[in-house]
Coordinates of C-alpha atoms and ligand atoms in Angstrom, one line a residue:
X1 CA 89.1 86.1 95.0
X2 CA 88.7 85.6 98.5
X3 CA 90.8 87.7 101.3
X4 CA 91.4 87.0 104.9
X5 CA 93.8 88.9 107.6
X6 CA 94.2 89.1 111.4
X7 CA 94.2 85.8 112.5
X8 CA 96.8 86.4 114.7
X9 CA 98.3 83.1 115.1
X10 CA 100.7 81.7 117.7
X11 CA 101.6 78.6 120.1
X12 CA 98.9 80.3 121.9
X13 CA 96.1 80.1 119.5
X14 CA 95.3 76.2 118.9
X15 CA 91.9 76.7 118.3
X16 CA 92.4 79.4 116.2
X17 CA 95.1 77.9 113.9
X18 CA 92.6 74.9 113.6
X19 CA 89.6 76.9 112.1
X20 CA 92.4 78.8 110.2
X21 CA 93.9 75.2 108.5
X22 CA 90.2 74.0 108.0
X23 CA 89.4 77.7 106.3
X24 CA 92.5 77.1 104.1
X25 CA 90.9 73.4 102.7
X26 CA 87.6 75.5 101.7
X27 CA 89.7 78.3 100.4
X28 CA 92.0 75.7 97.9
X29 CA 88.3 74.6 96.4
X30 CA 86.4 77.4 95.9
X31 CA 88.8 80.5 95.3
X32 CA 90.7 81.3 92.7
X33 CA 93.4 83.2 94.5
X34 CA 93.4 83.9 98.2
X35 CA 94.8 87.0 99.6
X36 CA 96.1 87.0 103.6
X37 CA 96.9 91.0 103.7
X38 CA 98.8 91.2 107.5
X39 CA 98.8 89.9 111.1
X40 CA 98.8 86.1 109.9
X41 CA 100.7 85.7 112.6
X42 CA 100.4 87.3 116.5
X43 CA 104.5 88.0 116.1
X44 CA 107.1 87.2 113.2
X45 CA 110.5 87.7 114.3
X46 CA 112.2 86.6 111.2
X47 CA 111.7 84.0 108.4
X48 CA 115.0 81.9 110.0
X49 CA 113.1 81.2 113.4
X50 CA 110.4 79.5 111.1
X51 CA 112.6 77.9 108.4
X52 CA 115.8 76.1 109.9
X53 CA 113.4 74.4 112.7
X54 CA 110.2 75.6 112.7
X55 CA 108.2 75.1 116.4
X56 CA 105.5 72.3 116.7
X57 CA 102.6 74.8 116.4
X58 CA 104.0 76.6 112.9
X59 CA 104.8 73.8 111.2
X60 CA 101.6 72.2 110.1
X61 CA 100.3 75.8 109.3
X62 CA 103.4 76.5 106.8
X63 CA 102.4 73.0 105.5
X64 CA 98.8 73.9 104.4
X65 CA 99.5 77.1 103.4
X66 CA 101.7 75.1 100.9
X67 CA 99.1 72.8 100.4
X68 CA 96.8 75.6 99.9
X69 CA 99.0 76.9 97.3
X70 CA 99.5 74.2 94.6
X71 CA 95.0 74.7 94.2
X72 CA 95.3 78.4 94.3
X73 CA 97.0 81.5 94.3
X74 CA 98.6 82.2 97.3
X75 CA 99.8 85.5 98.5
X76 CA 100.6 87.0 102.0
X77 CA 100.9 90.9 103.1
X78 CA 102.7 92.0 105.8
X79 CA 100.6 93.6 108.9
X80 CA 102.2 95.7 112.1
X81 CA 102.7 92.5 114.2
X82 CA 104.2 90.2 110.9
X83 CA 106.0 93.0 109.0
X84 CA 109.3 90.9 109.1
X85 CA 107.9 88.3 107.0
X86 CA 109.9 87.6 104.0
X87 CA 110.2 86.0 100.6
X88 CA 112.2 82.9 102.2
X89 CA 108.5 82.2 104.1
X90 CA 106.5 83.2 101.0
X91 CA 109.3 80.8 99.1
X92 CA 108.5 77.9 101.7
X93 CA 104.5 78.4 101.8
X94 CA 104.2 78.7 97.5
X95 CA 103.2 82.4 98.6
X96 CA 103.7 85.8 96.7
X97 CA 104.9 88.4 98.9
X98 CA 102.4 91.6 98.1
X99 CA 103.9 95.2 98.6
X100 CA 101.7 96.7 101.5
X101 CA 99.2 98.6 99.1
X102 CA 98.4 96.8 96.1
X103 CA 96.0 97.1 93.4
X104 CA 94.1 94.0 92.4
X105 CA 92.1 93.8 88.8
X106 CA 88.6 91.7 90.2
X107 CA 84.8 90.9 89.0
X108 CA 84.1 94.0 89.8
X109 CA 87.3 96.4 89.2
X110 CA 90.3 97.4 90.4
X111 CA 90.2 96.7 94.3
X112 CA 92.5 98.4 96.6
X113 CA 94.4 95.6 98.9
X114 CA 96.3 96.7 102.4
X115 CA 96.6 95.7 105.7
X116 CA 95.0 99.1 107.2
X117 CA 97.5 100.1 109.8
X118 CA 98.6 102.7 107.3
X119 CA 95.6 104.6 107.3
X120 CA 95.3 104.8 110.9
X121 CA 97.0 108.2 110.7
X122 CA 95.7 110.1 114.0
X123 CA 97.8 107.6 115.7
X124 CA 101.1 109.3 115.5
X125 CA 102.6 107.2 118.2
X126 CA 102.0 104.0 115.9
X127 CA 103.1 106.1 112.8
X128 CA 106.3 106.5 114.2
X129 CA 106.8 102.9 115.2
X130 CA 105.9 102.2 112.1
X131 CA 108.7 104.2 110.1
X132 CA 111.1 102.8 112.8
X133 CA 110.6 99.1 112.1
X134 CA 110.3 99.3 108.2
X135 CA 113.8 101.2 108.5
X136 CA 115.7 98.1 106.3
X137 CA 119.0 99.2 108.5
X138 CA 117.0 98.3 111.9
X139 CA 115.7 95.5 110.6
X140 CA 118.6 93.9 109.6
X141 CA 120.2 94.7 112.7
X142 CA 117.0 93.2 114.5
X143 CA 117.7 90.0 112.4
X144 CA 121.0 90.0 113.2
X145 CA 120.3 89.0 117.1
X146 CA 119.7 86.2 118.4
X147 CA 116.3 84.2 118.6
X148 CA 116.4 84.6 122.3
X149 CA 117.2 88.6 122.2
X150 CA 114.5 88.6 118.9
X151 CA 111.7 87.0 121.0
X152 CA 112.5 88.5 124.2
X153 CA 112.1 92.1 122.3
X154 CA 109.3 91.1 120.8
X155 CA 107.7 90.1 123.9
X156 CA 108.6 93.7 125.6
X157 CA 107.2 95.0 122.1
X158 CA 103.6 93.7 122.8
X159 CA 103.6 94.6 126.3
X160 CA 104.4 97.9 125.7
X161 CA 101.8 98.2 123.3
X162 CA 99.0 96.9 124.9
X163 CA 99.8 99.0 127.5
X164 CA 99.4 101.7 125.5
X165 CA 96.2 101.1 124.1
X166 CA 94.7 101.0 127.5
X167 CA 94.8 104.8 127.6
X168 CA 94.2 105.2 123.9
X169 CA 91.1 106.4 122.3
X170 CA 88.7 104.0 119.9
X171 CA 89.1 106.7 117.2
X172 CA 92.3 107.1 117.0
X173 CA 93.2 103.2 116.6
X174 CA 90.9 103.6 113.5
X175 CA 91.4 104.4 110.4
X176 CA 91.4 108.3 109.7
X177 CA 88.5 109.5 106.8
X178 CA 91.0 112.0 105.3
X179 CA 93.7 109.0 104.7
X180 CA 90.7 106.4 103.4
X181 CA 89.7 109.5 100.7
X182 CA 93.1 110.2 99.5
X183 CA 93.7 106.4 99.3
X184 CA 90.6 106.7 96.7
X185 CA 91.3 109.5 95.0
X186 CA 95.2 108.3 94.4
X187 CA 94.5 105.1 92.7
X188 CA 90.6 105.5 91.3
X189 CA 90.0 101.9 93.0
X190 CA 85.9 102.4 93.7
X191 CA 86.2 99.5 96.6
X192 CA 89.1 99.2 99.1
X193 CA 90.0 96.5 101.5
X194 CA 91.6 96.2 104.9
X195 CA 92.1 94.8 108.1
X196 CA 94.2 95.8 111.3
X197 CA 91.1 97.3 112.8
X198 CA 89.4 94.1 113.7
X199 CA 86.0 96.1 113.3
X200 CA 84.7 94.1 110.5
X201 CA 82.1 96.4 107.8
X202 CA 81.3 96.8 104.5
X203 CA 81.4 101.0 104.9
X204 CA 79.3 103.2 102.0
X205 CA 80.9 106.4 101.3
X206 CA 81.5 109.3 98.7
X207 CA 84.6 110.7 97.8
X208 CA 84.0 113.7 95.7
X209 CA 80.4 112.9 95.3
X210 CA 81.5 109.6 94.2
X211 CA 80.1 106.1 95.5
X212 CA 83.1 103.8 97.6
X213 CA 82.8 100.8 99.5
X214 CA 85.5 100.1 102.1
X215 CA 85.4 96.6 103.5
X216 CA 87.1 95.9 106.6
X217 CA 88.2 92.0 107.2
X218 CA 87.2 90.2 110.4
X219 CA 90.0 89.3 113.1
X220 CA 90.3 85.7 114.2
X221 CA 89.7 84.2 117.7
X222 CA 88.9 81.0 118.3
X223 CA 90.5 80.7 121.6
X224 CA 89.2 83.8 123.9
X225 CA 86.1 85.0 122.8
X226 CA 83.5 83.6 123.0
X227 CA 81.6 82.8 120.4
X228 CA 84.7 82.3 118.7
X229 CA 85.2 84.6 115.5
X230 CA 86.6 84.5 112.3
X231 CA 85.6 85.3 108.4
X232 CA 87.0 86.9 105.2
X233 CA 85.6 88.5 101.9
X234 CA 84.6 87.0 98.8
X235 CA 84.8 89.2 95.4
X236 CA 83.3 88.0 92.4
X237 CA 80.6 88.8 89.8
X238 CA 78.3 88.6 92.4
X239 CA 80.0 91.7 94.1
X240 CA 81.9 91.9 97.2
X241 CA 80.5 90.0 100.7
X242 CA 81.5 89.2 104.0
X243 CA 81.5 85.6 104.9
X244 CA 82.0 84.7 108.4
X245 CA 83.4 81.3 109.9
X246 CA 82.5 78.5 110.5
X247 CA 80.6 78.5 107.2
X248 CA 77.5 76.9 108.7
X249 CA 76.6 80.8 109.4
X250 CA 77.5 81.9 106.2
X251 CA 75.7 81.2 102.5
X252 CA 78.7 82.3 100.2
X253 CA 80.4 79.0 100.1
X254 CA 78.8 76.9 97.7
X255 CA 76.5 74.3 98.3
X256 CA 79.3 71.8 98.4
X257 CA 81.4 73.3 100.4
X258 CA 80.4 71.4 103.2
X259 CA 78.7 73.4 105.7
Ligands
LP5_1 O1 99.7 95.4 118.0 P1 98.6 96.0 118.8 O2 97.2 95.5 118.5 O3 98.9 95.9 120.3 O4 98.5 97.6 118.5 C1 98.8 98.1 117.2 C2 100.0 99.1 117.4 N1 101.1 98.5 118.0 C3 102.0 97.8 117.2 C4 103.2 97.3 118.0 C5 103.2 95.7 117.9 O5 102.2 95.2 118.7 C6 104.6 95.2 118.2 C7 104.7 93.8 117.6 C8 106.0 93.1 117.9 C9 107.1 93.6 117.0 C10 108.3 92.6 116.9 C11 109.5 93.2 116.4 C12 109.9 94.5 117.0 C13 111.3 95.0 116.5 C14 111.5 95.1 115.0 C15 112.7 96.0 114.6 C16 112.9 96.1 113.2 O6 101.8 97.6 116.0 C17 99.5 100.3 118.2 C18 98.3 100.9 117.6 C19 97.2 99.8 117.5 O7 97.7 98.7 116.7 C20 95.9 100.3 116.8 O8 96.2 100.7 115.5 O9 97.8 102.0 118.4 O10 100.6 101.2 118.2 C21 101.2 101.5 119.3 O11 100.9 101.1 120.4 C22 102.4 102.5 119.2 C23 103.4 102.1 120.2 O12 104.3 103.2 120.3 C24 104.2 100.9 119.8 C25 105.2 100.5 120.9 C26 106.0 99.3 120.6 C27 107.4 99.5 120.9 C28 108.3 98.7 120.0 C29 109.7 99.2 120.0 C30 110.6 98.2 119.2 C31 112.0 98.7 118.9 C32 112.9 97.5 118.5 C33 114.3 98.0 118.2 C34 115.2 96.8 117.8
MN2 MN1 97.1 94.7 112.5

């Protein structure tokens, strides 16, 4: 299984979206299922914006995730910017719409699947937004508005929240140790994986003197950083690994996989 997350695409990411759509034709012939756990998308203000008349820069990626789905299993988590994604997208992409902690059976075990924005529990002003915005009554009043008033909250949203993180410390927009360990010792997974953090690891720990590997997914960017960045994990027999892209950097596509 392979598993990607954060790349954060949007009209203003063409360069990102392209690495993302190329990914996706690697990802159809080498993976047996591909996991996209959160923040697929920058913003996602409702599955209607994309579905009646989808926007010149969304349409071809809806395409190949379709595309991406008739060669292998396809299935999308929701993150803290794409929460409102719903089963009409993963309907229109060939997608299965994962709960937001799920428990995969791998090569290697049962693996513990999330975005990661749930674990970040020192953050109590993101905890709060959180419960807010999965509040099914809000949301459907939220949906309820007009594309305009959607986008133009959405907008205000982002702003507001990156000006909060100015004054915010690393640590506490990471995940919290005490929510990681209870994650473990709730489900007996031995290896978790996340995003949200964007600080991509394959972390070594105990949890009650026991061995657990928490693997964090790389964020995308294609577009401002330079070098560009993007990569996901492979899980198989041979274990779990970090693969970045483009896969000229990386050895865990196969040979043919044209690097
Ligand atoms: O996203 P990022 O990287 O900046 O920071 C995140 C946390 N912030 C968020 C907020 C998102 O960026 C907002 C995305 C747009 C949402 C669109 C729909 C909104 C309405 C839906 C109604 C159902 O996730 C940030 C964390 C950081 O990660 C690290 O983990 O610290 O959390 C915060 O900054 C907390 C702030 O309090 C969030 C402030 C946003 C205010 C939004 C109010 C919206 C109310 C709408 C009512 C209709
Ligand atoms: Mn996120």
């Amino acid at each position: 299984m392979w598993a990607a997350s954060d790349i954060h695409m949007s009209a203003h990411t063409p360069a990102t979206t392209r690495a993302f759509l190329d990914f996706l034709t690697q990802a159809a012939a080498h993976a047996d299922a591909l996991f996209l756990p959160g923040d697929i998308f920058d913003v996602w203000i409702g599955d209607d914006f994309a579905l009646k008349n989808p926007p010149a820069w969304l349409l071809p990626i809806l395409d190949a995730l379709l595309a991406t789905s008739r060669h292998t299993r396809l299935y999308i988590g929701r993150g803290n910017r794409d929460f409102l994604m719903g089963h009409a997208l993963a309907q229109r992409i060939g997608a299965q719409l994962l709960p937001d902690v799920v428990q995969l059976d791998t090569d290697i075990g049962p693996v513990l699947l999330s975005h990661g924005d749930e674990y970040c529990t020192a953050d109590a002003a993101y905890q709060r937004f959180r419960r807010r915005v999965r509040n099914p009554r809000l949301q459907r009043l939220f949906l309820s508005l007009s594309l305009g008033l959607r986008r133009a909250i959405a907008d205000w949203a982002r702003r507001r929240s990156q000006h909060q993180n100015r004054s915010k410390p690393m640590d506490i927009m990471d995940v919290h140790p005490d929510a990681i360990s209870q994650a473990f010792r709730n489900t007996g997974c031995t290896v978790m994986v996340h995003g949200h953090t964007h600080r991509p690891a394959i972390h070594a720990l105990t949890v009650d003197g026991k061995p657990r590997q928490r693997i964090v997914l790389p964020d995308w960017d294609f577009d401002h950083a330079t070098p560009g960045r993007g990569g996901w994990v492979v899980i198989d027999s041979d274990g779990p690994r970090l693969a970045t892209w483009p896969p000229e950097h990386d050895s865990s596509l196969p040979a043919s996989a044209g690097r």
